[in-house]
PDB file of C-alpha atoms in Angstrom:
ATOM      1  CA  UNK A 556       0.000   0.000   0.000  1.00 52.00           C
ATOM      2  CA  UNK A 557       1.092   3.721  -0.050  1.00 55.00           C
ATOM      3  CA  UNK A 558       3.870   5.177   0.390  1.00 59.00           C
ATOM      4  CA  UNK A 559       5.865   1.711   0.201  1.00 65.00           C
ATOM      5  CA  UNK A 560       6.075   1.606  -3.926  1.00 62.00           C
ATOM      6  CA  UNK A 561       6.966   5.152  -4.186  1.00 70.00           C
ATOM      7  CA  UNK A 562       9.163   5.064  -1.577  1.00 77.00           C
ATOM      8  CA  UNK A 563      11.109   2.178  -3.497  1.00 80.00           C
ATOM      9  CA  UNK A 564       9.960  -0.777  -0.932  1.00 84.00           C
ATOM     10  CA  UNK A 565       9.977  -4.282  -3.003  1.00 90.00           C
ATOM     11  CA  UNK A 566       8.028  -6.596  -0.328  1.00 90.00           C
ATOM     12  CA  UNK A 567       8.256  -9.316  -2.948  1.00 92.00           C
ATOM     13  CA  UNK A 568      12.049  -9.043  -2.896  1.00 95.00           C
ATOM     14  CA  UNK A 569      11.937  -8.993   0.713  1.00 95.00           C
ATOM     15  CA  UNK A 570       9.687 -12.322   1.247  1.00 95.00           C
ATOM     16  CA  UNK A 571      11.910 -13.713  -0.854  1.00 95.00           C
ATOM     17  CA  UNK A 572      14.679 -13.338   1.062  1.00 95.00           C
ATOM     18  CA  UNK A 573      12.972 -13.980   3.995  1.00 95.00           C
ATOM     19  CA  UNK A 574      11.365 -17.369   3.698  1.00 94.00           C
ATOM     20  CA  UNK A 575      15.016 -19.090   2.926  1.00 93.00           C
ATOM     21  CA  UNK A 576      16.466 -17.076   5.911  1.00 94.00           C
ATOM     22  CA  UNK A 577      13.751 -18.793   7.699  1.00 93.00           C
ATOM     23  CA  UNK A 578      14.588 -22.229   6.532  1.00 91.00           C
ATOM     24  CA  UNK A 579      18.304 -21.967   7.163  1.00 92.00           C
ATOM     25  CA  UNK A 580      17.905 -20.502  10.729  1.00 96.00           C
ATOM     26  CA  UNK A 581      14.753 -22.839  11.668  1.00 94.00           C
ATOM     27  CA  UNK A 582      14.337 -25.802   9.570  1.00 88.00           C
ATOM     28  CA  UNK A 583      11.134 -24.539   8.413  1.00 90.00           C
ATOM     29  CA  UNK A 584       9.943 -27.623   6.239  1.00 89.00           C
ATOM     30  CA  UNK A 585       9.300 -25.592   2.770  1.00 86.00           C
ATOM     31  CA  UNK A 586       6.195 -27.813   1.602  1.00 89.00           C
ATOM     32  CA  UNK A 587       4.664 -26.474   4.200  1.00 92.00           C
ATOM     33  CA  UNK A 588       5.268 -22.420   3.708  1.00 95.00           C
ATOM     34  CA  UNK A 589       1.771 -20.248   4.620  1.00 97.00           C
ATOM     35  CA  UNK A 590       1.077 -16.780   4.453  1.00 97.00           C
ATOM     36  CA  UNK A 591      -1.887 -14.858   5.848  1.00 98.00           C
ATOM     37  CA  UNK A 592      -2.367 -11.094   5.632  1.00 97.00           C
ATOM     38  CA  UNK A 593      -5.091  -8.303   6.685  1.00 95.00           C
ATOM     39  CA  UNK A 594      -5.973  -5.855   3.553  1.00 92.00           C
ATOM     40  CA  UNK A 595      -2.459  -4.396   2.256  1.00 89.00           C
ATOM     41  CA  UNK A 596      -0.731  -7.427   3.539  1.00 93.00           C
ATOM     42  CA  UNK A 597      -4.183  -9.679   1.922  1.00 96.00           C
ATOM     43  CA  UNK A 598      -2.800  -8.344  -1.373  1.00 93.00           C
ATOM     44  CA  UNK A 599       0.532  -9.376  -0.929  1.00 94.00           C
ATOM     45  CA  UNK A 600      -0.302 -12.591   0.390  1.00 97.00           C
ATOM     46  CA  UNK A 601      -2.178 -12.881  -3.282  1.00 97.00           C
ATOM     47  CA  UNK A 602       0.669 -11.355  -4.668  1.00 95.00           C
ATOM     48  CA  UNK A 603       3.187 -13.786  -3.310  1.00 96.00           C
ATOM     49  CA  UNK A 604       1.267 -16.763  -4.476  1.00 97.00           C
ATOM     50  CA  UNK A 605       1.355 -15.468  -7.880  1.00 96.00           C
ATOM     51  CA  UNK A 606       5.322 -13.976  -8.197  1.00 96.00           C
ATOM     52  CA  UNK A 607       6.889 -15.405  -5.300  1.00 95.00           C
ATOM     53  CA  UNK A 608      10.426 -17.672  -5.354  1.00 93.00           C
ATOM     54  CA  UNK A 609       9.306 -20.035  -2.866  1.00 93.00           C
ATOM     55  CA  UNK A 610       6.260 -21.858  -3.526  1.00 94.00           C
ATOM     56  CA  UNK A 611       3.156 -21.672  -1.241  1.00 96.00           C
ATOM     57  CA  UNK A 612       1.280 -24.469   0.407  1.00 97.00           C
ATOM     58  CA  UNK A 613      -1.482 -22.095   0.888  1.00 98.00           C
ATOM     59  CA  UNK A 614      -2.455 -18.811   1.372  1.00 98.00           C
ATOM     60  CA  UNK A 615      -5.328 -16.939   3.877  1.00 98.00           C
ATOM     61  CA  UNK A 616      -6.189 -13.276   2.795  1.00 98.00           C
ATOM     62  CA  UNK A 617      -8.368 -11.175   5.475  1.00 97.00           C
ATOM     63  CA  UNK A 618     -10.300  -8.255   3.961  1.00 96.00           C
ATOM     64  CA  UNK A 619      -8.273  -8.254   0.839  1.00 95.00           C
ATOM     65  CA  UNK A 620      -8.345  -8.983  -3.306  1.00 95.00           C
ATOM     66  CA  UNK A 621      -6.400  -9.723  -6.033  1.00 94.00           C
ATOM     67  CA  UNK A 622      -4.494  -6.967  -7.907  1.00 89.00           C
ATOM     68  CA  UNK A 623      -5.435  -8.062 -11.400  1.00 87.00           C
ATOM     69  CA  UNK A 624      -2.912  -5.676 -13.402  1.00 83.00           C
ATOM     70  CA  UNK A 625      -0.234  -7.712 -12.076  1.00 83.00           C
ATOM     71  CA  UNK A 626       0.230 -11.601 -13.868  1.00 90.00           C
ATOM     72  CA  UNK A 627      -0.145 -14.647 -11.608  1.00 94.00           C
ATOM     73  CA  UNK A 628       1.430 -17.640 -12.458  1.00 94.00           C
ATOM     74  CA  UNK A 629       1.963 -19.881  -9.157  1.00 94.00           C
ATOM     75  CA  UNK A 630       4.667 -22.086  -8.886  1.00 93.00           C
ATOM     76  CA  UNK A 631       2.075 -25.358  -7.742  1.00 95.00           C
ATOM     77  CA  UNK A 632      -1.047 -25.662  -6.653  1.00 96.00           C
ATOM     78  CA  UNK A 633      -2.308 -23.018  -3.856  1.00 97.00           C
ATOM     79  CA  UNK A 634      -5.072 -23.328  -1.436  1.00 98.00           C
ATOM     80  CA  UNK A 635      -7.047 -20.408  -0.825  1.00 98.00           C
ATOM     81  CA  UNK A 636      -8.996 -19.277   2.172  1.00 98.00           C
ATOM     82  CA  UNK A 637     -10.205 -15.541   1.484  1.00 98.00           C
ATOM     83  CA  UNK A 638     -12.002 -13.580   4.310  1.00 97.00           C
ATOM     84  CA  UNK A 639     -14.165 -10.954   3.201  1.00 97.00           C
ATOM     85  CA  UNK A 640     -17.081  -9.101   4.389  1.00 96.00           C
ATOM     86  CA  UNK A 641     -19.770  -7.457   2.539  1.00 96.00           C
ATOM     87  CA  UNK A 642     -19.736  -4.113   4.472  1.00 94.00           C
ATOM     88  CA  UNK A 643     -15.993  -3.242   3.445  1.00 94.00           C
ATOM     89  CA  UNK A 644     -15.776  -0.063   2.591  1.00 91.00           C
ATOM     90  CA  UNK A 645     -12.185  -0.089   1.870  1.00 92.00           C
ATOM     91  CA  UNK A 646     -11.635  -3.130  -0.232  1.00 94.00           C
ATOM     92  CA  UNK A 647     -14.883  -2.919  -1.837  1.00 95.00           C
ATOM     93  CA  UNK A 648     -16.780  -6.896  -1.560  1.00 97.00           C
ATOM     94  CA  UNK A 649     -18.445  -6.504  -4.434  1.00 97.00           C
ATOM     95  CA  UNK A 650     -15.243  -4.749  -6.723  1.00 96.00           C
ATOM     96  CA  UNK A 651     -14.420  -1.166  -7.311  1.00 93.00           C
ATOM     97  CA  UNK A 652     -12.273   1.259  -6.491  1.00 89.00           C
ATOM     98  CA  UNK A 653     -10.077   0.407  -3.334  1.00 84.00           C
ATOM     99  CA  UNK A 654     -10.349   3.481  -1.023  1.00 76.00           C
ATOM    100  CA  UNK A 655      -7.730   6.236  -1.586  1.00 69.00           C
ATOM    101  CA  UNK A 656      -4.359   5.486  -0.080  1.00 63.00           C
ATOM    102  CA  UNK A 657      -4.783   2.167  -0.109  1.00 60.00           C
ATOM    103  CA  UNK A 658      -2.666   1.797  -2.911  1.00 59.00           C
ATOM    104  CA  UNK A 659       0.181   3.767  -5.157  1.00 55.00           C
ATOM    105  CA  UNK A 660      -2.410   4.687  -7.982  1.00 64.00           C
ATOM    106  CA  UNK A 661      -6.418   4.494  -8.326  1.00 70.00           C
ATOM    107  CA  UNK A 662      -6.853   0.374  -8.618  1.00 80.00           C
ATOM    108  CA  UNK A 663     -10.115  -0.871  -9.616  1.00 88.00           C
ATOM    109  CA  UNK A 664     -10.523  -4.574  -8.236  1.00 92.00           C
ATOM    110  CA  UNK A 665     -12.447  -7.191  -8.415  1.00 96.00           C
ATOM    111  CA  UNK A 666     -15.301  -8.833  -6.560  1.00 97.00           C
ATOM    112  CA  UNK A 667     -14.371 -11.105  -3.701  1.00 98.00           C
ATOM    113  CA  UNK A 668     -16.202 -13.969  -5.447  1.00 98.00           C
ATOM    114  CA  UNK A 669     -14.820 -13.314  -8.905  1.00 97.00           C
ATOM    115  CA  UNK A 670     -10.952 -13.636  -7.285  1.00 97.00           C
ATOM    116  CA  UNK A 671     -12.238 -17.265  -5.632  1.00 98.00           C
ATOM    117  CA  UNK A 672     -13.137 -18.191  -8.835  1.00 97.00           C
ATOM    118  CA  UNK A 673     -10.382 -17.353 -10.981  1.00 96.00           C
ATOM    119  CA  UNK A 674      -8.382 -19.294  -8.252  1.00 97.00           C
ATOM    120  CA  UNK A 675     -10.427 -21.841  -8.465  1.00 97.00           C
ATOM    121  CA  UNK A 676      -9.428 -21.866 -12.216  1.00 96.00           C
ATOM    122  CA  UNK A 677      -5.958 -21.182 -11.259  1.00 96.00           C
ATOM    123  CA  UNK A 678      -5.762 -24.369  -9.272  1.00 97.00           C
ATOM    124  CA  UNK A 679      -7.545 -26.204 -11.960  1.00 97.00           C
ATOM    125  CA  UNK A 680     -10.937 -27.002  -9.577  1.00 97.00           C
ATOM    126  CA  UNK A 681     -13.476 -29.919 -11.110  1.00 96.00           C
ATOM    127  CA  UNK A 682     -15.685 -29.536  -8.878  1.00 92.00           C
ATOM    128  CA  UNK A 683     -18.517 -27.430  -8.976  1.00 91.00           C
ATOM    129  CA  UNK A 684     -18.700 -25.021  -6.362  1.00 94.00           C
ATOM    130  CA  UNK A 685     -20.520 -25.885  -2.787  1.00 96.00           C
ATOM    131  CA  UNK A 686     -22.128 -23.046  -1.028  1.00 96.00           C
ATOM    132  CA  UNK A 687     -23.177 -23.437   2.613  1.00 96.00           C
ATOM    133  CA  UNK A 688     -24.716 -20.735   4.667  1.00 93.00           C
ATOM    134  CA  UNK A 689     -25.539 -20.278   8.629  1.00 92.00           C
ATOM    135  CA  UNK A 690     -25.992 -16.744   8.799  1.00 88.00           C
ATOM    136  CA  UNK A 691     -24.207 -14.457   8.701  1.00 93.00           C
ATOM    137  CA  UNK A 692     -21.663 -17.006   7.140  1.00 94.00           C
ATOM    138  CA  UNK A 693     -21.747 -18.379   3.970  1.00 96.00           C
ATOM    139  CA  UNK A 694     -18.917 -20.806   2.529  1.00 97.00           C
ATOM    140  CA  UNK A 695     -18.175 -21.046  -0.807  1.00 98.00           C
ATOM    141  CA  UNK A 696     -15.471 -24.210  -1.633  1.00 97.00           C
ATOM    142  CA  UNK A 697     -14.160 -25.711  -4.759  1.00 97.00           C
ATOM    143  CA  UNK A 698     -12.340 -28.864  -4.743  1.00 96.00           C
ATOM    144  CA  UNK A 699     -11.197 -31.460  -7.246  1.00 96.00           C
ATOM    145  CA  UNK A 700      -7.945 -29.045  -8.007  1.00 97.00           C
ATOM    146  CA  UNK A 701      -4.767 -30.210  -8.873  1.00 96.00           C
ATOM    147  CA  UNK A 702      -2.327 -30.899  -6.228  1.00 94.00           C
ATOM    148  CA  UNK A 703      -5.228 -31.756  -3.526  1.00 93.00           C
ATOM    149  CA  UNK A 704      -6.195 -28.064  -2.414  1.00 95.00           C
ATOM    150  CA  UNK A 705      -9.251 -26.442  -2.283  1.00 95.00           C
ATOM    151  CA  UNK A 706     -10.313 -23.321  -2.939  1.00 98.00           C
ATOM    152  CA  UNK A 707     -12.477 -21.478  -0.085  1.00 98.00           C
ATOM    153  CA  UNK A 708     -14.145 -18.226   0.419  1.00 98.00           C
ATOM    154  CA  UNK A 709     -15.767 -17.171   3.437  1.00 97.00           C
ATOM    155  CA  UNK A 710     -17.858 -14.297   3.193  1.00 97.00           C
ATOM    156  CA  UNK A 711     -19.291 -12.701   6.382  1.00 95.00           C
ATOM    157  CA  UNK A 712     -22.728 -10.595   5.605  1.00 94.00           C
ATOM    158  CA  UNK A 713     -22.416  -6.691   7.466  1.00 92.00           C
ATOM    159  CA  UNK A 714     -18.590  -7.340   8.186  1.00 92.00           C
ATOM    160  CA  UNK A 715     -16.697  -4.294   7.178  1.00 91.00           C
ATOM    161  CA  UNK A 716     -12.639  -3.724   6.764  1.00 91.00           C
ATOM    162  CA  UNK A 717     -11.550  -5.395  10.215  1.00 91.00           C
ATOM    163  CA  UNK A 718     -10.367  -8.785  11.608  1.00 91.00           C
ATOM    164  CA  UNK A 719     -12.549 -11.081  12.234  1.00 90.00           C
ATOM    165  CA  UNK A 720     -12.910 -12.123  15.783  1.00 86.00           C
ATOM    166  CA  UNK A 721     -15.021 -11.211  18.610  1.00 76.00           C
ATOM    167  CA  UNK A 722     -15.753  -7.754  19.682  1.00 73.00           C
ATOM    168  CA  UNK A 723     -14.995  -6.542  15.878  1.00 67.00           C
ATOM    169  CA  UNK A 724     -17.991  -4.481  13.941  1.00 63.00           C
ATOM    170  CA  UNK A 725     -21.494  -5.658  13.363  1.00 64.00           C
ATOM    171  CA  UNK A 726     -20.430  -9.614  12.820  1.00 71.00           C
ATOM    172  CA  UNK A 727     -19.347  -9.589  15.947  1.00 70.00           C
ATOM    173  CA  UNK A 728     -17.840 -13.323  16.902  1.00 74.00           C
ATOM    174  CA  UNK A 729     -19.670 -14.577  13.280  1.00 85.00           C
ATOM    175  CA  UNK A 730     -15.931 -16.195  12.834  1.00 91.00           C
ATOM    176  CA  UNK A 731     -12.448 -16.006  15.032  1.00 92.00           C
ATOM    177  CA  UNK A 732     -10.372 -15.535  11.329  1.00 94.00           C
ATOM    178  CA  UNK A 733      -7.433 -16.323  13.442  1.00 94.00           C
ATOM    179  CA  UNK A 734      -8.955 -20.143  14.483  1.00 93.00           C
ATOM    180  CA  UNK A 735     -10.156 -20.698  10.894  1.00 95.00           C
ATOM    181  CA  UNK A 736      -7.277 -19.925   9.099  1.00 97.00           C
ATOM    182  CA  UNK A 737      -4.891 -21.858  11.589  1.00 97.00           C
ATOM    183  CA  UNK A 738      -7.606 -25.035  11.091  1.00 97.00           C
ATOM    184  CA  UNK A 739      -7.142 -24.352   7.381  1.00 97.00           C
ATOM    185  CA  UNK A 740      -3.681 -24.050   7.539  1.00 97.00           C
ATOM    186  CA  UNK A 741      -3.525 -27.369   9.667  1.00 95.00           C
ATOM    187  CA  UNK A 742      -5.461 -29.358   7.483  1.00 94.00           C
ATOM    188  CA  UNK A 743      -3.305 -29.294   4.527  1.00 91.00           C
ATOM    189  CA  UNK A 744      -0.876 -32.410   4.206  1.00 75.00           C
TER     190      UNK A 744
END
Protein backbone atom coordinates (compact mmCIF):
# COMPACT_ATOMS: atom_id res chain seq x y z
CA UNK A 1 0.00 0.00 0.00
CA UNK A 2 1.09 3.72 -0.05
CA UNK A 3 3.87 5.18 0.39
CA UNK A 4 5.86 1.71 0.20
CA UNK A 5 6.08 1.61 -3.93
CA UNK A 6 6.97 5.15 -4.19
CA UNK A 7 9.16 5.06 -1.58
CA UNK A 8 11.11 2.18 -3.50
CA UNK A 9 9.96 -0.78 -0.93
CA UNK A 10 9.98 -4.28 -3.00
CA UNK A 11 8.03 -6.60 -0.33
CA UNK A 12 8.26 -9.32 -2.95
CA UNK A 13 12.05 -9.04 -2.90
CA UNK A 14 11.94 -8.99 0.71
CA UNK A 15 9.69 -12.32 1.25
CA UNK A 16 11.91 -13.71 -0.85
CA UNK A 17 14.68 -13.34 1.06
CA UNK A 18 12.97 -13.98 3.99
CA UNK A 19 11.36 -17.37 3.70
CA UNK A 20 15.02 -19.09 2.93
CA UNK A 21 16.47 -17.08 5.91
CA UNK A 22 13.75 -18.79 7.70
CA UNK A 23 14.59 -22.23 6.53
CA UNK A 24 18.30 -21.97 7.16
CA UNK A 25 17.90 -20.50 10.73
CA UNK A 26 14.75 -22.84 11.67
CA UNK A 27 14.34 -25.80 9.57
CA UNK A 28 11.13 -24.54 8.41
CA UNK A 29 9.94 -27.62 6.24
CA UNK A 30 9.30 -25.59 2.77
CA UNK A 31 6.19 -27.81 1.60
CA UNK A 32 4.66 -26.47 4.20
CA UNK A 33 5.27 -22.42 3.71
CA UNK A 34 1.77 -20.25 4.62
CA UNK A 35 1.08 -16.78 4.45
CA UNK A 36 -1.89 -14.86 5.85
CA UNK A 37 -2.37 -11.09 5.63
CA UNK A 38 -5.09 -8.30 6.68
CA UNK A 39 -5.97 -5.86 3.55
CA UNK A 40 -2.46 -4.40 2.26
CA UNK A 41 -0.73 -7.43 3.54
CA UNK A 42 -4.18 -9.68 1.92
CA UNK A 43 -2.80 -8.34 -1.37
CA UNK A 44 0.53 -9.38 -0.93
CA UNK A 45 -0.30 -12.59 0.39
CA UNK A 46 -2.18 -12.88 -3.28
CA UNK A 47 0.67 -11.36 -4.67
CA UNK A 48 3.19 -13.79 -3.31
CA UNK A 49 1.27 -16.76 -4.48
CA UNK A 50 1.35 -15.47 -7.88
CA UNK A 51 5.32 -13.98 -8.20
CA UNK A 52 6.89 -15.41 -5.30
CA UNK A 53 10.43 -17.67 -5.35
CA UNK A 54 9.31 -20.04 -2.87
CA UNK A 55 6.26 -21.86 -3.53
CA UNK A 56 3.16 -21.67 -1.24
CA UNK A 57 1.28 -24.47 0.41
CA UNK A 58 -1.48 -22.09 0.89
CA UNK A 59 -2.45 -18.81 1.37
CA UNK A 60 -5.33 -16.94 3.88
CA UNK A 61 -6.19 -13.28 2.80
CA UNK A 62 -8.37 -11.17 5.47
CA UNK A 63 -10.30 -8.25 3.96
CA UNK A 64 -8.27 -8.25 0.84
CA UNK A 65 -8.35 -8.98 -3.31
CA UNK A 66 -6.40 -9.72 -6.03
CA UNK A 67 -4.49 -6.97 -7.91
CA UNK A 68 -5.44 -8.06 -11.40
CA UNK A 69 -2.91 -5.68 -13.40
CA UNK A 70 -0.23 -7.71 -12.08
CA UNK A 71 0.23 -11.60 -13.87
CA UNK A 72 -0.15 -14.65 -11.61
CA UNK A 73 1.43 -17.64 -12.46
CA UNK A 74 1.96 -19.88 -9.16
CA UNK A 75 4.67 -22.09 -8.89
CA UNK A 76 2.07 -25.36 -7.74
CA UNK A 77 -1.05 -25.66 -6.65
CA UNK A 78 -2.31 -23.02 -3.86
CA UNK A 79 -5.07 -23.33 -1.44
CA UNK A 80 -7.05 -20.41 -0.82
CA UNK A 81 -9.00 -19.28 2.17
CA UNK A 82 -10.20 -15.54 1.48
CA UNK A 83 -12.00 -13.58 4.31
CA UNK A 84 -14.16 -10.95 3.20
CA UNK A 85 -17.08 -9.10 4.39
CA UNK A 86 -19.77 -7.46 2.54
CA UNK A 87 -19.74 -4.11 4.47
CA UNK A 88 -15.99 -3.24 3.45
CA UNK A 89 -15.78 -0.06 2.59
CA UNK A 90 -12.18 -0.09 1.87
CA UNK A 91 -11.63 -3.13 -0.23
CA UNK A 92 -14.88 -2.92 -1.84
CA UNK A 93 -16.78 -6.90 -1.56
CA UNK A 94 -18.44 -6.50 -4.43
CA UNK A 95 -15.24 -4.75 -6.72
CA UNK A 96 -14.42 -1.17 -7.31
CA UNK A 97 -12.27 1.26 -6.49
CA UNK A 98 -10.08 0.41 -3.33
CA UNK A 99 -10.35 3.48 -1.02
CA UNK A 100 -7.73 6.24 -1.59
CA UNK A 101 -4.36 5.49 -0.08
CA UNK A 102 -4.78 2.17 -0.11
CA UNK A 103 -2.67 1.80 -2.91
CA UNK A 104 0.18 3.77 -5.16
CA UNK A 105 -2.41 4.69 -7.98
CA UNK A 106 -6.42 4.49 -8.33
CA UNK A 107 -6.85 0.37 -8.62
CA UNK A 108 -10.11 -0.87 -9.62
CA UNK A 109 -10.52 -4.57 -8.24
CA UNK A 110 -12.45 -7.19 -8.41
CA UNK A 111 -15.30 -8.83 -6.56
CA UNK A 112 -14.37 -11.11 -3.70
CA UNK A 113 -16.20 -13.97 -5.45
CA UNK A 114 -14.82 -13.31 -8.91
CA UNK A 115 -10.95 -13.64 -7.29
CA UNK A 116 -12.24 -17.26 -5.63
CA UNK A 117 -13.14 -18.19 -8.84
CA UNK A 118 -10.38 -17.35 -10.98
CA UNK A 119 -8.38 -19.29 -8.25
CA UNK A 120 -10.43 -21.84 -8.46
CA UNK A 121 -9.43 -21.87 -12.22
CA UNK A 122 -5.96 -21.18 -11.26
CA UNK A 123 -5.76 -24.37 -9.27
CA UNK A 124 -7.55 -26.20 -11.96
CA UNK A 125 -10.94 -27.00 -9.58
CA UNK A 126 -13.48 -29.92 -11.11
CA UNK A 127 -15.69 -29.54 -8.88
CA UNK A 128 -18.52 -27.43 -8.98
CA UNK A 129 -18.70 -25.02 -6.36
CA UNK A 130 -20.52 -25.89 -2.79
CA UNK A 131 -22.13 -23.05 -1.03
CA UNK A 132 -23.18 -23.44 2.61
CA UNK A 133 -24.72 -20.74 4.67
CA UNK A 134 -25.54 -20.28 8.63
CA UNK A 135 -25.99 -16.74 8.80
CA UNK A 136 -24.21 -14.46 8.70
CA UNK A 137 -21.66 -17.01 7.14
CA UNK A 138 -21.75 -18.38 3.97
CA UNK A 139 -18.92 -20.81 2.53
CA UNK A 140 -18.18 -21.05 -0.81
CA UNK A 141 -15.47 -24.21 -1.63
CA UNK A 142 -14.16 -25.71 -4.76
CA UNK A 143 -12.34 -28.86 -4.74
CA UNK A 144 -11.20 -31.46 -7.25
CA UNK A 145 -7.94 -29.04 -8.01
CA UNK A 146 -4.77 -30.21 -8.87
CA UNK A 147 -2.33 -30.90 -6.23
CA UNK A 148 -5.23 -31.76 -3.53
CA UNK A 149 -6.20 -28.06 -2.41
CA UNK A 150 -9.25 -26.44 -2.28
CA UNK A 151 -10.31 -23.32 -2.94
CA UNK A 152 -12.48 -21.48 -0.09
CA UNK A 153 -14.15 -18.23 0.42
CA UNK A 154 -15.77 -17.17 3.44
CA UNK A 155 -17.86 -14.30 3.19
CA UNK A 156 -19.29 -12.70 6.38
CA UNK A 157 -22.73 -10.60 5.61
CA UNK A 158 -22.42 -6.69 7.47
CA UNK A 159 -18.59 -7.34 8.19
CA UNK A 160 -16.70 -4.29 7.18
CA UNK A 161 -12.64 -3.72 6.76
CA UNK A 162 -11.55 -5.40 10.21
CA UNK A 163 -10.37 -8.78 11.61
CA UNK A 164 -12.55 -11.08 12.23
CA UNK A 165 -12.91 -12.12 15.78
CA UNK A 166 -15.02 -11.21 18.61
CA UNK A 167 -15.75 -7.75 19.68
CA UNK A 168 -15.00 -6.54 15.88
CA UNK A 169 -17.99 -4.48 13.94
CA UNK A 170 -21.49 -5.66 13.36
CA UNK A 171 -20.43 -9.61 12.82
CA UNK A 172 -19.35 -9.59 15.95
CA UNK A 173 -17.84 -13.32 16.90
CA UNK A 174 -19.67 -14.58 13.28
CA UNK A 175 -15.93 -16.20 12.83
CA UNK A 176 -12.45 -16.01 15.03
CA UNK A 177 -10.37 -15.53 11.33
CA UNK A 178 -7.43 -16.32 13.44
CA UNK A 179 -8.95 -20.14 14.48
CA UNK A 180 -10.16 -20.70 10.89
CA UNK A 181 -7.28 -19.93 9.10
CA UNK A 182 -4.89 -21.86 11.59
CA UNK A 183 -7.61 -25.03 11.09
CA UNK A 184 -7.14 -24.35 7.38
CA UNK A 185 -3.68 -24.05 7.54
CA UNK A 186 -3.52 -27.37 9.67
CA UNK A 187 -5.46 -29.36 7.48
CA UNK A 188 -3.30 -29.29 4.53
CA UNK A 189 -0.88 -32.41 4.21
Amino acid sequence: CEPAPTLGVDDLAFLNALIPRLERDYAINTKRVFMTGFSSGAIMAYRYACQGAVPLRAIAPVAGTMLLTETCNPKQPTALLAINGTADGEVPYQGGHLLPGASANDQVVPSAPFVAALWGQLDSCTSPVSTNTTNPVSIARWSGCRGGVSVQLETITGAGHTWYATGFGPADGAIDASTVIGNFFASLH
